Amino acid sequence: MDRPRLLTPARPTGLTRRSVLGLGAAATSALVLPGCSRGRGDEPAPSGPATFATGNAGGVYALFGAALSSMVSEVTGMELKPLMTNGSVQNIQLVAQGKADMGFSTSDSALAAYEGTGEFESGRRKTSALARLYDNYVHVVVPMSSGVSELEDMKPKKGGKPLVVGVGPKNSGTRVISELILQTAGVEVVPRYLSLAQSVEGLQDKANNKDTKLAIDAFIWSGGVPTLPIKNLQTSIGFRLVNIGKVAQEIAVKKFGGYVVSAIPPSQYGLASSVPTLAIPNYLLCRPTLSDSWAWWTINTLFRRQNDLVGDPSDPTNYHPEAGALDPRSAIATMPIPLHPAAEKWFREAHI
């Protein structure tokens, strides 16, 4: 499958967990052999249900989270209930408050929570990590009829009004990265704090000349590829992705948080060419007090059932290509967020 590609290498980070945990090449190669539903049976099943904070309806967080929750529930015989949310910031809050047992987050939001900066300047939020997962890709989406090709084109013309842009829900990682991108580019917009579904609807309204409360000129979304509600726009109004390569490069060089310059291949959305963008790693976070059983079985299922998680490419309702990007060699790279002890044990022992 044609996957997004890195255009610049990630900056060196010194000592990695791979060296700390001593994962040899043979062990890491064996880890990516999925298919065994339970792995070794010496870890007891969880003693009670758990909750998984995912993301917006229709987004990859929600779809992938639901699939993983279902599979973990099947394997353990205990329910892991997916909870749709606004995304990273809300997920971290829920996990840190003990209102969810685990949840997805982008690396930049996780770092802000760990340091008590940005959205979390009121105080640090304590979480642990189970794994680094696939990467999110920033989508700056405009209708096919739009004259915007680069971020510079989004600046108001002399005497003109700023564009109305969906920047993601308020408690989302999308909003965090949207504001960083617009600020770095020096672009003034009228922000609308919309969910993915609302952004798609608002873009359609604008393209169809409907004067509605949701109507927007563009929207920014951070998610896996393809994000189906965005992909489906090609069969209605048609859309283009804005080239943000220049700003992505500036952010990747100046900001710490796992940012890398990447590109979305044309095959993902039926585009004319690849589009330079910014990629952000995703983490699977959890309560530091999450039981060893829940941590162990979630990680075990994530890798042992990897092929099952990818699903069937011919069935859009049961296809999660992001699962194909999971790699235990990078899954341990969640620093400075500490790995949950049971997750660290799973990686160290390899369980092969």
PDB file of N, CA and C in Angstrom, residues 3-10 137 243-246 248-249 252 260-265 274-279:
ATOM      1  N   ARG A   3       2.056   4.361   1.248  1.00  0.00           N
ATOM      2  CA  ARG A   3       1.946   5.008   2.540  1.00  0.00           C
ATOM      3  C   ARG A   3       2.572   6.397   2.508  1.00  0.00           C
ATOM      4  N   PRO A   4       2.179   7.288   3.428  1.00  0.00           N
ATOM      5  CA  PRO A   4       2.859   8.581   3.546  1.00  0.00           C
ATOM      6  C   PRO A   4       4.350   8.362   3.780  1.00  0.00           C
ATOM      7  N   ARG A   5       5.160   9.290   3.283  1.00  0.00           N
ATOM      8  CA  ARG A   5       6.602   9.117   3.389  1.00  0.00           C
ATOM      9  C   ARG A   5       7.247  10.312   4.070  1.00  0.00           C
ATOM     10  N   LEU A   6       8.368  10.050   4.725  1.00  0.00           N
ATOM     11  CA  LEU A   6       9.116  11.111   5.360  1.00  0.00           C
ATOM     12  C   LEU A   6      10.003  11.792   4.332  1.00  0.00           C
ATOM     13  N   LEU A   7      10.047  13.115   4.376  1.00  0.00           N
ATOM     14  CA  LEU A   7      10.912  13.874   3.490  1.00  0.00           C
ATOM     15  C   LEU A   7      12.192  14.289   4.182  1.00  0.00           C
ATOM     16  N   THR A   8      12.165  14.382   5.502  1.00  0.00           N
ATOM     17  CA  THR A   8      13.369  14.698   6.265  1.00  0.00           C
ATOM     18  C   THR A   8      13.440  13.751   7.443  1.00  0.00           C
ATOM     19  N   PRO A   9      14.636  13.324   7.825  1.00  0.00           N
ATOM     20  CA  PRO A   9      14.746  12.378   8.941  1.00  0.00           C
ATOM     21  C   PRO A   9      14.438  13.050  10.264  1.00  0.00           C
ATOM     22  N   ALA A  10      13.925  12.272  11.190  1.00  0.00           N
ATOM     23  CA  ALA A  10      13.707  12.790  12.547  1.00  0.00           C
ATOM     24  C   ALA A  10      15.054  13.097  13.169  1.00  0.00           C
ATOM     25  N   TYR A 137      -1.262  12.784  10.062  1.00  0.00           N
ATOM     26  CA  TYR A 137      -0.837  13.691   8.999  1.00  0.00           C
ATOM     27  C   TYR A 137      -1.793  14.873   8.949  1.00  0.00           C
ATOM     28  N   ASN A 243      -0.576  22.546   0.184  1.00  0.00           N
ATOM     29  CA  ASN A 243       0.841  22.296   0.427  1.00  0.00           C
ATOM     30  C   ASN A 243       1.301  23.140   1.623  1.00  0.00           C
ATOM     31  N   ILE A 244       1.717  22.475   2.711  1.00  0.00           N
ATOM     32  CA  ILE A 244       2.215  23.217   3.881  1.00  0.00           C
ATOM     33  C   ILE A 244       3.670  22.857   4.176  1.00  0.00           C
ATOM     34  N   GLY A 245       4.385  22.414   3.131  1.00  0.00           N
ATOM     35  CA  GLY A 245       5.747  21.936   3.310  1.00  0.00           C
ATOM     36  C   GLY A 245       6.695  22.939   3.941  1.00  0.00           C
ATOM     37  N   LYS A 246       6.625  24.209   3.529  1.00  0.00           N
ATOM     38  CA  LYS A 246       7.540  25.223   4.049  1.00  0.00           C
ATOM     39  C   LYS A 246       7.341  25.436   5.549  1.00  0.00           C
ATOM     40  N   ALA A 248       5.813  23.313   7.574  1.00  0.00           N
ATOM     41  CA  ALA A 248       6.113  22.037   8.224  1.00  0.00           C
ATOM     42  C   ALA A 248       7.606  21.924   8.529  1.00  0.00           C
ATOM     43  N   GLN A 249       8.429  22.340   7.579  1.00  0.00           N
ATOM     44  CA  GLN A 249       9.880  22.300   7.777  1.00  0.00           C
ATOM     45  C   GLN A 249      10.294  23.203   8.934  1.00  0.00           C
ATOM     46  N   ALA A 252       9.187  21.564  12.244  1.00  0.00           N
ATOM     47  CA  ALA A 252       9.973  20.369  12.558  1.00  0.00           C
ATOM     48  C   ALA A 252      11.350  20.723  13.079  1.00  0.00           C
ATOM     49  N   VAL A 260       7.685  15.761  12.155  1.00  0.00           N
ATOM     50  CA  VAL A 260       8.537  15.472  11.000  1.00  0.00           C
ATOM     51  C   VAL A 260       7.830  15.934   9.734  1.00  0.00           C
ATOM     52  N   VAL A 261       8.617  16.323   8.735  1.00  0.00           N
ATOM     53  CA  VAL A 261       8.060  16.694   7.441  1.00  0.00           C
ATOM     54  C   VAL A 261       7.763  15.423   6.666  1.00  0.00           C
ATOM     55  N   SER A 262       6.598  15.364   6.060  1.00  0.00           N
ATOM     56  CA  SER A 262       6.186  14.167   5.355  1.00  0.00           C
ATOM     57  C   SER A 262       5.375  14.564   4.128  1.00  0.00           C
ATOM     58  N   ALA A 263       4.776  13.583   3.486  1.00  0.00           N
ATOM     59  CA  ALA A 263       3.928  13.861   2.332  1.00  0.00           C
ATOM     60  C   ALA A 263       2.811  12.838   2.255  1.00  0.00           C
ATOM     61  N   ILE A 264       1.639  13.275   1.859  1.00  0.00           N
ATOM     62  CA  ILE A 264       0.496  12.378   1.661  1.00  0.00           C
ATOM     63  C   ILE A 264       0.482  11.963   0.191  1.00  0.00           C
ATOM     64  N   PRO A 265       0.611  10.668  -0.089  1.00  0.00           N
ATOM     65  CA  PRO A 265       0.654  10.202  -1.477  1.00  0.00           C
ATOM     66  C   PRO A 265      -0.672  10.461  -2.192  1.00  0.00           C
ATOM     67  N   SER A 274       1.550  14.132  -4.814  1.00  0.00           N
ATOM     68  CA  SER A 274       1.734  14.083  -3.365  1.00  0.00           C
ATOM     69  C   SER A 274       1.744  15.494  -2.804  1.00  0.00           C
ATOM     70  N   VAL A 275       1.363  15.622  -1.536  1.00  0.00           N
ATOM     71  CA  VAL A 275       1.246  16.933  -0.898  1.00  0.00           C
ATOM     72  C   VAL A 275       2.118  16.979   0.349  1.00  0.00           C
ATOM     73  N   PRO A 276       3.142  17.850   0.371  1.00  0.00           N
ATOM     74  CA  PRO A 276       3.984  17.987   1.560  1.00  0.00           C
ATOM     75  C   PRO A 276       3.170  18.446   2.767  1.00  0.00           C
ATOM     76  N   THR A 277       3.454  17.852   3.919  1.00  0.00           N
ATOM     77  CA  THR A 277       2.693  18.184   5.125  1.00  0.00           C
ATOM     78  C   THR A 277       3.516  17.884   6.361  1.00  0.00           C
ATOM     79  N   LEU A 278       2.878  17.955   7.503  1.00  0.00           N
ATOM     80  CA  LEU A 278       3.522  17.698   8.788  1.00  0.00           C
ATOM     81  C   LEU A 278       2.952  16.413   9.381  1.00  0.00           C
ATOM     82  N   ALA A 279       3.832  15.559   9.876  1.00  0.00           N
ATOM     83  CA  ALA A 279       3.408  14.317  10.519  1.00  0.00           C
ATOM     84  C   ALA A 279       3.703  14.379  12.011  1.00  0.00           C
TER      85      ALA A 279
END
